[in-house]
Amino acid sequence: MAGGDDLKLLGAWASPFVTRVKLALNFKGLSFEDVEEDLSNKSELLLSSNPVHKKVPVLVHNGKPICESVIIVQYIDEAFAGIGPALLPSDPYERAIARFWAAYVDDKLVAPWVQSLRAKTEEEKSEGLKQTFAAVETLEGALRECSKGEGYFGGETVGLVDISLGSLLSWLNATEVISGTKIFDPVKTPLLAAWMERFSKLDAAKAALPEVDRVVEFAKKRQAQAAAAAAASETK
Amino acid sequence: MAAKPDLKLLGMSVSPFVIRVRMALHMKGVSHEYIEQDLFNKSELLLESSPVEKKVPVLIHDGKPVCDSPAIVQYIDEVWAATGPPILPADPYERAVARFWTAYVDDKLFPAYVGTAKAATEEERTQQINEMFAVMGQLEEAFAQCSNGKAFFAGDSIGNLDIAVGCNLLLLEVLRSMYGVEFVDTGRTPLLAAWAKRFGETDAAREVVPDVHVAVEYAKKRQAYWAAAAATK
């Protein structure tokens, strides 16, 4: 790696958005300092690096902060264009398609799924899951089109959409452990189920994705805290 | 000599996302066929070209559709890189900053506009209006940082962030017209107010942005549609 490239990732181990940046850095073969933030007690560095949203991930490159996971991934691809594989295709049309699906993953899959995980009522939960599954079905079609018979959304090699979706794998597995629900059902969405297997075997993915057991514990703890808070507010 | 490109833009004249794309095409001087869509009665062409979102804008180049205004603007910038000024800056860090603020505008400004127009109670509307003021305050700071004392977000002439913010000025005028609230205020956001005036005088803005009364008419039609939908629940 070029001398003088100082890369710090301000993150939180459980966040799939942080995992997304780790994946990009790993696929590019870039070394970085992994700084774990305590989100209940945010550091000065985080607050000054992301004053608008005060969120992780933030990539600090030679002292300059870059925020928002999809923007960070594109930054990594462009700033380190000569190093490792390209994360976006070279053809402008294919790049536009990749950008479209990356945005779709966050807006249509992650958003309702998070809603279902945080839902306070059964109705909210099932509505969130319904939208999540609808998005998964659409992504199955997207994978078929984008992969062109190869293994990834990026074709033969991993790209922006693979990284965006791949960052969710530990949480997808954790959801299956906790609730028995397979979000990428091998019967309904065989391509996605196969893709998930294939992606999780990659060295870069293994190094970036948090351990499923740890995520399960974390999720259960959060659910218990939410339930306790709800119960406490009801007994006032 | 290059033949005229086979380029169609499916749009709706007062949509900020459509205005954004039209400004990008204008910056690059790319000729295209503009096809106005009726969003209350979507065409076959729109539904085929944007099967996932069924929204405008859609750019159809040589028969291939590109959807999502940020993706479309970057596509235009890349395909016509050799023509006209660059839309996004060349430096990767500056590109990241431009993309950050574009995402901010899309995530916060447009929803606050819709929220204000859609609000069922005065309380809700006030909340949304306050949200909008917070957004404008943030953009005032962004302008100070990005412009470095120059006339536009991008410097001496307009760029990606100017069109991303500028395409929403029409909506702010709609809210002023309908609710009497001034969001681009020389008192509160002096830099933005001065920039908005300059932006409105650019060729791109004059060519592409419709009159506020057209936008107000559309907003009222949309409000009636929401009211009818709510009544039938």
CSV table of C-alpha atoms in Angstrom, one decimal:
chain,number,residue,atom,x,y,z
A,1,MET,CA,0.0,0.0,0.0
A,2,ALA,CA,1.2,3.5,-0.7
A,3,GLY,CA,3.2,5.0,2.2
A,4,GLY,CA,1.4,7.7,4.2
A,5,ASP,CA,-2.2,6.4,3.7
A,6,ASP,CA,-3.7,6.6,7.2
A,7,LEU,CA,-7.1,4.9,7.3
A,8,LYS,CA,-9.2,4.8,10.5
A,9,LEU,CA,-12.6,3.3,10.6
A,10,LEU,CA,-14.9,4.6,13.4
A,11,GLY,CA,-17.4,1.9,13.9
A,12,ALA,CA,-19.4,-0.4,16.0
A,13,TRP,CA,-18.9,-4.2,15.6
A,14,ALA,CA,-22.6,-5.1,15.3
A,15,SER,CA,-23.5,-2.5,12.7
A,16,PRO,CA,-24.0,-3.9,9.2
A,17,PHE,CA,-23.2,-0.4,7.8
A,18,VAL,CA,-19.8,-0.6,9.4
A,19,THR,CA,-19.4,-4.2,8.2
A,20,ARG,CA,-20.1,-2.8,4.7
A,21,VAL,CA,-17.0,-0.5,4.9
A,22,LYS,CA,-14.8,-3.3,6.3
A,23,LEU,CA,-15.9,-5.5,3.4
A,24,ALA,CA,-14.9,-2.8,0.9
A,25,LEU,CA,-11.5,-2.3,2.6
A,26,ASN,CA,-10.9,-6.0,2.8
A,27,PHE,CA,-11.8,-6.7,-0.9
A,28,LYS,CA,-9.4,-3.9,-1.9
A,29,GLY,CA,-6.7,-5.3,0.4
A,30,LEU,CA,-6.3,-2.1,2.4
A,31,SER,CA,-5.2,-2.1,6.0
A,32,PHE,CA,-6.9,0.2,8.4
A,33,GLU,CA,-7.2,0.9,12.1
A,34,ASP,CA,-10.5,-0.4,13.4
A,35,VAL,CA,-11.8,2.0,16.1
A,36,GLU,CA,-14.7,0.6,18.2
A,37,GLU,CA,-17.0,3.4,19.3
A,38,ASP,CA,-19.2,3.3,22.4
A,39,LEU,CA,-22.5,4.5,20.8
A,40,SER,CA,-23.9,5.5,24.2
A,41,ASN,CA,-20.8,7.6,24.8
A,42,LYS,CA,-19.6,8.9,21.4
A,43,SER,CA,-16.0,10.0,21.1
A,44,GLU,CA,-15.0,13.6,20.3
A,45,LEU,CA,-13.4,12.3,17.1
A,46,LEU,CA,-16.7,10.8,15.9
A,47,LEU,CA,-18.8,13.8,16.9
A,48,SER,CA,-16.4,16.2,15.1
A,49,SER,CA,-16.0,13.9,12.1
A,50,ASN,CA,-19.8,13.4,11.5
A,51,PRO,CA,-21.4,16.5,13.1
A,52,VAL,CA,-24.5,16.2,10.9
A,53,HIS,CA,-25.6,12.7,11.7
A,54,LYS,CA,-23.2,11.7,14.6
A,55,LYS,CA,-23.3,8.1,13.3
A,56,VAL,CA,-21.0,5.3,12.4
A,57,PRO,CA,-19.4,4.3,10.1
A,58,VAL,CA,-17.0,7.2,9.4
A,59,LEU,CA,-13.8,6.5,7.4
A,60,VAL,CA,-11.0,9.0,8.3
A,61,HIS,CA,-8.4,9.0,5.5
A,62,ASN,CA,-5.3,11.1,6.2
A,63,GLY,CA,-7.4,13.1,8.7
A,64,LYS,CA,-10.4,13.7,6.4
A,65,PRO,CA,-13.7,12.2,7.3
A,66,ILE,CA,-16.1,10.5,4.9
A,67,CYS,CA,-19.6,9.5,6.1
A,68,GLU,CA,-22.5,7.3,4.9
A,69,SER,CA,-21.6,3.7,4.1
A,70,VAL,CA,-22.5,3.6,0.4
A,71,ILE,CA,-20.6,6.9,-0.1
A,72,ILE,CA,-17.6,5.5,1.8
A,73,VAL,CA,-17.5,2.4,-0.4
A,74,GLN,CA,-17.5,4.5,-3.6
A,75,TYR,CA,-14.9,6.7,-2.1
A,76,ILE,CA,-12.7,3.7,-1.4
A,77,ASP,CA,-13.2,2.5,-5.0
A,78,GLU,CA,-12.2,5.9,-6.4
A,79,ALA,CA,-9.4,7.0,-4.1
A,80,PHE,CA,-7.7,3.6,-4.4
A,81,ALA,CA,-8.5,3.0,-8.0
A,82,GLY,CA,-5.1,1.5,-8.7
A,83,ILE,CA,-5.2,-1.0,-5.9
A,84,GLY,CA,-7.0,-4.3,-5.8
A,85,PRO,CA,-10.1,-5.1,-7.8
A,86,ALA,CA,-12.6,-2.4,-8.9
A,87,LEU,CA,-15.8,-2.4,-6.8
A,88,LEU,CA,-17.9,-0.7,-9.5
A,89,PRO,CA,-18.0,-1.8,-13.1
A,90,SER,CA,-16.3,0.3,-15.7
A,91,ASP,CA,-19.3,0.7,-18.0
A,92,PRO,CA,-21.4,3.7,-17.1
A,93,TYR,CA,-24.7,1.9,-17.7
A,94,GLU,CA,-23.7,-1.0,-15.4
A,95,ARG,CA,-22.5,1.5,-12.8
A,96,ALA,CA,-25.9,3.2,-12.9
A,97,ILE,CA,-27.6,-0.2,-12.4
A,98,ALA,CA,-25.3,-1.0,-9.5
A,99,ARG,CA,-26.0,2.3,-7.8
A,100,PHE,CA,-29.8,1.8,-8.3
A,101,TRP,CA,-29.7,-1.6,-6.6
A,102,ALA,CA,-27.4,-0.5,-3.8
A,103,ALA,CA,-29.9,2.3,-3.0
A,104,TYR,CA,-32.7,-0.3,-3.2
A,105,VAL,CA,-31.1,-2.6,-0.7
A,106,ASP,CA,-31.1,0.2,1.9
A,107,ASP,CA,-34.4,1.8,1.1
A,108,LYS,CA,-36.5,-1.3,0.5
A,109,LEU,CA,-34.9,-4.2,2.3
A,110,VAL,CA,-33.0,-2.8,5.3
A,111,ALA,CA,-35.5,-0.1,6.2
A,112,PRO,CA,-38.6,-2.3,6.6
A,113,TRP,CA,-36.5,-5.1,8.1
A,114,VAL,CA,-35.2,-2.8,10.9
A,115,GLN,CA,-38.8,-1.7,11.4
A,116,SER,CA,-39.9,-5.3,12.0
A,117,LEU,CA,-37.0,-5.9,14.4
A,118,ARG,CA,-37.9,-2.8,16.4
A,119,ALA,CA,-41.7,-3.2,16.1
A,120,LYS,CA,-43.7,-2.7,19.2
A,121,THR,CA,-46.8,-4.4,17.9
A,122,GLU,CA,-47.4,-7.7,16.0
A,123,GLU,CA,-49.0,-5.6,13.2
A,124,GLU,CA,-46.0,-3.4,12.7
A,125,LYS,CA,-43.7,-6.5,12.8
A,126,SER,CA,-45.6,-8.4,10.1
A,127,GLU,CA,-46.0,-5.3,7.9
A,128,GLY,CA,-42.2,-4.8,8.1
A,129,LEU,CA,-41.5,-8.4,7.3
A,130,LYS,CA,-44.0,-8.4,4.4
A,131,GLN,CA,-42.2,-5.5,2.8
A,132,THR,CA,-38.8,-7.1,3.5
A,133,PHE,CA,-39.8,-10.3,1.7
A,134,ALA,CA,-41.2,-8.4,-1.2
A,135,ALA,CA,-37.9,-6.6,-1.6
A,136,VAL,CA,-36.0,-10.0,-1.3
A,137,GLU,CA,-38.1,-11.3,-4.2
A,138,THR,CA,-37.3,-8.3,-6.3
A,139,LEU,CA,-33.6,-8.7,-5.5
A,140,GLU,CA,-33.7,-12.4,-6.6
A,141,GLY,CA,-34.7,-11.0,-10.1
A,142,ALA,CA,-32.0,-8.4,-9.8
A,143,LEU,CA,-29.3,-11.0,-9.1
A,144,ARG,CA,-30.4,-13.1,-12.0
A,145,GLU,CA,-30.1,-10.1,-14.4
A,146,CYS,CA,-26.9,-8.5,-12.9
A,147,SER,CA,-24.9,-11.7,-12.5
A,148,LYS,CA,-25.4,-12.8,-16.1
A,149,GLY,CA,-24.9,-16.4,-15.0
A,150,GLU,CA,-21.9,-15.7,-12.8
A,151,GLY,CA,-21.7,-15.8,-9.1
A,152,TYR,CA,-22.2,-12.2,-7.9
A,153,PHE,CA,-24.3,-9.1,-8.5
A,154,GLY,CA,-21.0,-7.7,-9.8
A,155,GLY,CA,-20.7,-10.6,-12.3
A,156,GLU,CA,-17.6,-12.7,-11.9
A,157,THR,CA,-16.3,-10.6,-9.0
A,158,VAL,CA,-17.8,-8.9,-6.0
A,159,GLY,CA,-19.1,-5.4,-6.5
A,160,LEU,CA,-21.0,-2.6,-4.8
A,161,VAL,CA,-24.3,-4.5,-4.5
A,162,ASP,CA,-22.7,-7.7,-3.2
A,163,ILE,CA,-21.0,-5.6,-0.5
A,164,SER,CA,-24.2,-3.7,0.3
A,165,LEU,CA,-26.2,-6.9,0.7
A,166,GLY,CA,-23.4,-9.0,2.1
A,167,SER,CA,-23.0,-6.7,5.0
A,168,LEU,CA,-26.3,-8.0,6.3
A,169,LEU,CA,-25.3,-11.7,6.4
A,170,SER,CA,-24.6,-12.1,10.1
A,171,TRP,CA,-27.9,-10.4,10.9
A,172,LEU,CA,-29.8,-12.6,8.4
A,173,ASN,CA,-28.3,-15.7,10.1
A,174,ALA,CA,-29.0,-14.3,13.5
A,175,THR,CA,-32.7,-13.8,12.6
A,176,GLU,CA,-32.9,-17.4,11.5
A,177,VAL,CA,-31.4,-18.6,14.8
A,178,ILE,CA,-33.8,-16.4,16.9
A,179,SER,CA,-37.0,-16.7,15.0
A,180,GLY,CA,-36.6,-19.6,12.7
A,181,THR,CA,-37.3,-17.2,9.7
A,182,LYS,CA,-35.0,-17.6,6.7
A,183,ILE,CA,-35.0,-14.3,4.9
A,184,PHE,CA,-33.2,-15.8,1.9
A,185,ASP,CA,-35.4,-18.9,1.5
A,186,PRO,CA,-33.6,-21.5,-0.7
A,187,VAL,CA,-37.0,-22.6,-2.2
A,188,LYS,CA,-38.4,-19.1,-2.9
A,189,THR,CA,-35.1,-17.3,-3.7
A,190,PRO,CA,-32.6,-20.0,-4.7
A,191,LEU,CA,-30.1,-17.7,-6.3
A,192,LEU,CA,-29.9,-15.4,-3.3
A,193,ALA,CA,-29.6,-18.4,-0.9
A,194,ALA,CA,-26.7,-19.8,-3.1
A,195,TRP,CA,-25.2,-16.3,-3.3
A,196,MET,CA,-25.3,-16.0,0.5
A,197,GLU,CA,-23.4,-19.3,0.9
A,198,ARG,CA,-20.8,-18.3,-1.7
A,199,PHE,CA,-20.2,-14.8,-0.3
A,200,SER,CA,-19.8,-16.0,3.3
A,201,LYS,CA,-17.0,-18.3,2.2
A,202,LEU,CA,-14.8,-15.5,0.9
A,203,ASP,CA,-11.8,-14.5,3.1
A,204,ALA,CA,-12.6,-10.8,2.9
A,205,ALA,CA,-16.2,-11.6,4.1
A,206,LYS,CA,-15.1,-13.9,6.9
A,207,ALA,CA,-12.7,-11.2,8.2
A,208,ALA,CA,-15.4,-8.5,8.1
A,209,LEU,CA,-18.6,-10.1,9.2
A,210,PRO,CA,-19.3,-10.3,13.0
A,211,GLU,CA,-19.8,-13.8,14.5
A,212,VAL,CA,-23.4,-14.9,14.3
A,213,ASP,CA,-23.5,-16.0,18.0
A,214,ARG,CA,-22.4,-12.6,19.1
A,215,VAL,CA,-25.1,-11.0,17.0
A,216,VAL,CA,-27.7,-13.3,18.4
A,217,GLU,CA,-26.7,-12.4,21.9
A,218,PHE,CA,-26.7,-8.7,21.1
A,219,ALA,CA,-30.1,-8.9,19.4
A,220,LYS,CA,-31.7,-10.9,22.3
A,221,LYS,CA,-30.3,-8.4,24.8
A,222,ARG,CA,-31.7,-5.5,22.8
A,223,GLN,CA,-35.1,-7.2,22.5
A,224,ALA,CA,-35.1,-7.8,26.3
A,225,GLN,CA,-34.2,-4.1,27.0
A,226,ALA,CA,-37.0,-2.9,24.6
A,227,ALA,CA,-39.5,-5.3,26.3
A,228,ALA,CA,-38.5,-4.1,29.8
A,229,ALA,CA,-38.8,-0.4,28.7
A,230,ALA,CA,-42.2,-1.1,27.2
A,231,ALA,CA,-43.4,-2.9,30.4
A,232,ALA,CA,-42.0,-0.2,32.6
A,233,SER,CA,-43.8,2.5,30.7
A,234,GLU,CA,-47.1,0.6,30.9
A,235,THR,CA,-46.9,0.3,34.7
A,236,LYS,CA,-46.7,4.0,35.3
B,1,MET,CA,-19.7,13.7,-36.6
B,2,ALA,CA,-21.6,12.0,-33.8
B,3,ALA,CA,-25.3,11.3,-34.6
B,4,LYS,CA,-27.9,12.8,-32.2
B,5,PRO,CA,-28.2,10.4,-29.2
B,6,ASP,CA,-31.3,8.2,-28.9
B,7,LEU,CA,-32.2,9.8,-25.6
B,8,LYS,CA,-35.6,10.1,-23.9
B,9,LEU,CA,-36.4,11.5,-20.5
B,10,LEU,CA,-39.7,10.5,-18.9
B,11,GLY,CA,-40.5,13.3,-16.4
B,12,MET,CA,-43.0,15.5,-14.6
B,13,SER,CA,-42.3,19.2,-14.9
B,14,VAL,CA,-42.5,20.1,-11.2
B,15,SER,CA,-40.7,17.1,-9.7
B,16,PRO,CA,-37.4,18.3,-8.2
B,17,PHE,CA,-35.8,15.0,-9.2
B,18,VAL,CA,-36.8,15.5,-12.8
B,19,ILE,CA,-35.7,19.2,-12.7
B,20,ARG,CA,-32.3,17.9,-11.4
B,21,VAL,CA,-31.9,15.6,-14.4
B,22,ARG,CA,-33.0,18.2,-16.9
B,23,MET,CA,-30.4,20.6,-15.5
B,24,ALA,CA,-27.7,17.9,-15.8
B,25,LEU,CA,-28.6,17.4,-19.4
B,26,HIS,CA,-28.6,21.1,-20.0
B,27,MET,CA,-25.2,21.5,-18.4
B,28,LYS,CA,-23.9,18.9,-20.9
B,29,GLY,CA,-25.8,20.4,-23.8
B,30,VAL,CA,-27.2,16.9,-24.7
B,31,SER,CA,-30.3,16.9,-26.9
B,32,HIS,CA,-33.0,14.6,-25.9
B,33,GLU,CA,-36.7,14.0,-26.2
B,34,TYR,CA,-38.6,15.1,-23.1
B,35,ILE,CA,-41.9,13.2,-22.4
B,36,GLU,CA,-44.2,14.6,-19.7
B,37,GLN,CA,-45.9,11.9,-17.7
B,38,ASP,CA,-49.3,11.9,-15.9
B,39,LEU,CA,-48.4,10.4,-12.5
B,40,PHE,CA,-52.1,9.9,-11.7
B,41,ASN,CA,-52.4,7.7,-14.8
B,42,LYS,CA,-49.0,6.1,-15.5
B,43,SER,CA,-48.1,5.3,-19.1
B,44,GLU,CA,-47.1,1.8,-20.4
B,45,LEU,CA,-43.7,3.2,-21.2
B,46,LEU,CA,-43.1,4.5,-17.7
B,47,LEU,CA,-44.3,1.2,-16.1
B,48,GLU,CA,-42.1,-0.8,-18.5
B,49,SER,CA,-39.0,1.4,-18.0
B,50,SER,CA,-39.3,1.7,-14.3
B,51,PRO,CA,-40.9,-1.6,-13.3
B,52,VAL,CA,-39.4,-1.6,-9.7
B,53,GLU,CA,-40.2,2.0,-8.6
B,54,LYS,CA,-42.7,3.1,-11.3
B,55,LYS,CA,-41.4,6.7,-10.8
B,56,VAL,CA,-40.0,9.6,-12.7
B,57,PRO,CA,-37.4,10.5,-13.8
B,58,VAL,CA,-36.3,7.7,-16.1
B,59,LEU,CA,-33.6,8.3,-18.7
B,60,ILE,CA,-33.8,6.0,-21.7
B,61,HIS,CA,-30.6,5.8,-23.6
B,62,ASP,CA,-30.5,3.6,-26.8
B,63,GLY,CA,-33.5,1.9,-25.4
B,64,LYS,CA,-31.9,1.1,-22.0
B,65,PRO,CA,-33.6,2.7,-18.9
B,66,VAL,CA,-31.7,4.4,-16.1
B,67,CYS,CA,-33.7,5.1,-12.9
B,68,ASP,CA,-33.0,7.1,-9.7
B,69,SER,CA,-32.0,10.7,-10.1
B,70,PRO,CA,-28.6,10.5,-8.4
B,71,ALA,CA,-27.7,7.5,-10.5
B,72,ILE,CA,-29.0,9.2,-13.6
B,73,VAL,CA,-27.0,12.4,-13.0
B,74,GLN,CA,-23.8,10.4,-12.5
B,75,TYR,CA,-24.6,8.4,-15.6
B,76,ILE,CA,-24.9,11.6,-17.7
B,77,ASP,CA,-21.7,13.0,-16.2
B,78,GLU,CA,-19.8,9.8,-17.1
B,79,VAL,CA,-21.2,9.2,-20.6
B,80,TRP,CA,-20.8,12.8,-21.7
B,81,ALA,CA,-17.5,13.3,-19.8
B,82,ALA,CA,-15.9,14.9,-22.8
B,83,THR,CA,-18.7,17.4,-23.3
B,84,GLY,CA,-19.5,20.5,-21.3
B,85,PRO,CA,-18.4,21.1,-17.7
B,86,PRO,CA,-18.0,18.2,-15.2
B,87,ILE,CA,-21.1,17.8,-13.0
B,88,LEU,CA,-19.3,16.0,-10.1
B,89,PRO,CA,-15.9,17.2,-9.0
B,90,ALA,CA,-12.8,15.2,-10.1
B,91,ASP,CA,-11.3,14.7,-6.7
B,92,PRO,CA,-12.6,11.6,-4.8
B,93,TYR,CA,-12.9,13.4,-1.5
B,94,GLU,CA,-14.8,16.3,-3.0
B,95,ARG,CA,-17.1,13.8,-4.8
B,96,ALA,CA,-17.8,12.1,-1.4
B,97,VAL,CA,-18.7,15.4,0.1
B,98,ALA,CA,-21.0,16.3,-2.9
B,99,ARG,CA,-22.7,12.9,-2.6
B,100,PHE,CA,-23.1,13.2,1.2
B,101,TRP,CA,-25.0,16.5,0.9
B,102,THR,CA,-27.0,15.2,-2.1
B,103,ALA,CA,-28.1,12.3,0.1
B,104,TYR,CA,-28.8,14.7,2.9
B,105,VAL,CA,-31.1,16.9,0.7
B,106,ASP,CA,-32.9,13.8,-0.6
B,107,ASP,CA,-33.4,12.3,2.8
B,108,LYS,CA,-34.4,15.4,4.7
B,109,LEU,CA,-35.7,18.2,2.4
B,110,PHE,CA,-38.1,16.5,0.1
B,111,PRO,CA,-39.7,14.5,2.9
B,112,ALA,CA,-40.1,17.7,5.0
B,113,TYR,CA,-41.8,19.3,1.9
B,114,VAL,CA,-44.2,16.3,1.5
B,115,GLY,CA,-44.8,16.2,5.2
B,116,THR,CA,-45.7,19.9,5.3
B,117,ALA,CA,-48.1,19.5,2.3
B,118,LYS,CA,-49.6,16.3,3.6
B,119,ALA,CA,-50.0,17.4,7.3
B,120,ALA,CA,-53.5,16.7,8.6
B,121,THR,CA,-53.3,19.1,11.6
B,122,GLU,CA,-51.7,22.5,12.2
B,123,GLU,CA,-49.5,20.9,14.8
B,124,GLU,CA,-48.1,18.4,12.4
B,125,ARG,CA,-47.6,21.1,9.8
B,126,THR,CA,-45.7,23.2,12.3
B,127,GLN,CA,-43.5,20.3,13.2
B,128,GLN,CA,-42.6,19.6,9.5
B,129,ILE,CA,-42.0,23.3,8.9
B,130,ASN,CA,-39.5,23.4,11.8
B,131,GLU,CA,-37.8,20.3,10.4
B,132,MET,CA,-37.5,22.2,7.1
B,133,PHE,CA,-35.9,25.2,8.9
B,134,ALA,CA,-33.4,22.9,10.5
B,135,VAL,CA,-32.5,21.4,7.1
B,136,MET,CA,-32.0,24.9,5.6
B,137,GLY,CA,-29.8,25.8,8.6
B,138,GLN,CA,-27.7,22.8,7.9
B,139,LEU,CA,-27.5,23.6,4.1
B,140,GLU,CA,-26.3,27.2,5.0
B,141,GLU,CA,-23.3,25.6,6.8
B,142,ALA,CA,-22.8,23.2,3.9
B,143,PHE,CA,-22.7,26.1,1.5
B,144,ALA,CA,-20.1,28.0,3.6
B,145,GLN,CA,-17.9,24.9,3.7
B,146,CYS,CA,-18.3,23.8,0.0
B,147,SER,CA,-18.3,27.1,-1.8
B,148,ASN,CA,-15.0,28.4,-0.2
B,149,GLY,CA,-16.2,32.0,-0.7
B,150,LYS,CA,-17.3,31.5,-4.3
B,151,ALA,CA,-20.7,31.9,-6.0
B,152,PHE,CA,-21.9,28.3,-6.0
B,153,PHE,CA,-21.6,25.1,-4.0
B,154,ALA,CA,-19.2,23.9,-6.7
B,155,GLY,CA,-17.2,27.1,-7.0
B,156,ASP,CA,-17.4,29.6,-9.9
B,157,SER,CA,-20.1,27.7,-11.8
B,158,ILE,CA,-22.8,25.2,-10.9
B,159,GLY,CA,-22.2,21.6,-10.1
B,160,ASN,CA,-23.9,18.5,-8.8
B,161,LEU,CA,-24.7,19.9,-5.4
B,162,ASP,CA,-26.0,23.2,-6.8
B,163,ILE,CA,-28.5,21.3,-8.9
B,164,ALA,CA,-29.3,18.8,-6.1
B,165,VAL,CA,-30.3,21.7,-3.8
B,166,GLY,CA,-31.4,24.1,-6.5
B,167,CYS,CA,-34.0,21.7,-7.9
B,168,ASN,CA,-35.9,22.0,-4.6
B,169,LEU,CA,-36.2,25.8,-4.6
B,170,LEU,CA,-39.4,25.5,-6.6
B,171,LEU,CA,-41.0,23.4,-3.8
B,172,LEU,CA,-39.9,26.0,-1.2
B,173,GLU,CA,-41.7,28.7,-3.3
B,174,VAL,CA,-44.8,26.5,-3.3
B,175,LEU,CA,-44.7,26.4,0.5
B,176,ARG,CA,-44.3,30.1,0.6
B,177,SER,CA,-47.2,30.6,-1.7
B,178,MET,CA,-49.5,28.2,0.2
B,179,TYR,CA,-48.5,28.8,3.8
B,180,GLY,CA,-46.7,32.1,3.8
B,181,VAL,CA,-43.5,30.7,5.2
B,182,GLU,CA,-40.2,31.9,3.8
B,183,PHE,CA,-37.5,29.2,4.0
B,184,VAL,CA,-34.8,31.0,1.9
B,185,ASP,CA,-34.5,33.9,4.3
B,186,THR,CA,-31.8,36.6,4.1
B,187,GLY,CA,-32.0,36.9,7.9
B,188,ARG,CA,-31.7,33.2,8.8
B,189,THR,CA,-29.7,31.8,5.8
B,190,PRO,CA,-28.0,34.8,4.1
B,191,LEU,CA,-25.5,32.7,2.1
B,192,LEU,CA,-28.3,30.4,0.7
B,193,ALA,CA,-30.5,33.4,0.0
B,194,ALA,CA,-27.8,35.0,-2.2
B,195,TRP,CA,-27.0,31.7,-3.8
B,196,ALA,CA,-30.7,31.0,-4.6
B,197,LYS,CA,-31.0,34.3,-6.4
B,198,ARG,CA,-27.8,33.6,-8.5
B,199,PHE,CA,-29.0,30.0,-9.1
B,200,GLY,CA,-32.4,31.2,-10.4
B,201,GLU,CA,-30.6,33.4,-12.9
B,202,THR,CA,-28.5,30.6,-14.5
B,203,ASP,CA,-29.5,29.3,-18.0
B,204,ALA,CA,-30.1,25.9,-16.6
B,205,ALA,CA,-32.7,27.2,-14.1
B,206,ARG,CA,-34.4,29.5,-16.5
B,207,GLU,CA,-34.7,26.8,-19.2
B,208,VAL,CA,-36.0,24.0,-16.9
B,209,VAL,CA,-37.8,25.3,-13.9
B,210,PRO,CA,-41.6,25.9,-14.4
B,211,ASP,CA,-43.5,28.8,-12.9
B,212,VAL,CA,-44.5,28.5,-9.3
B,213,HIS,CA,-48.2,28.5,-10.1
B,214,VAL,CA,-47.8,25.3,-12.1
B,215,ALA,CA,-46.2,23.7,-9.1
B,216,VAL,CA,-48.9,25.0,-6.7
B,217,GLU,CA,-51.6,23.6,-8.9
B,218,TYR,CA,-49.9,20.2,-8.9
B,219,ALA,CA,-49.4,20.3,-5.1
B,220,LYS,CA,-53.2,21.0,-4.7
B,221,LYS,CA,-54.0,18.1,-7.0
B,222,ARG,CA,-51.7,15.9,-4.9
B,223,GLN,CA,-53.3,17.1,-1.7
B,224,ALA,CA,-56.8,16.3,-3.0
B,225,TYR,CA,-55.5,12.8,-4.0
B,226,TRP,CA,-54.2,12.1,-0.5
B,227,ALA,CA,-57.4,13.4,1.1
B,228,ALA,CA,-59.5,11.1,-1.1
B,229,ALA,CA,-57.2,8.1,-0.3
B,230,ALA,CA,-57.4,8.8,3.4
B,231,ALA,CA,-61.2,9.2,3.2
B,232,THR,CA,-61.6,5.8,1.6
B,233,LYS,CA,-59.6,3.9,4.2
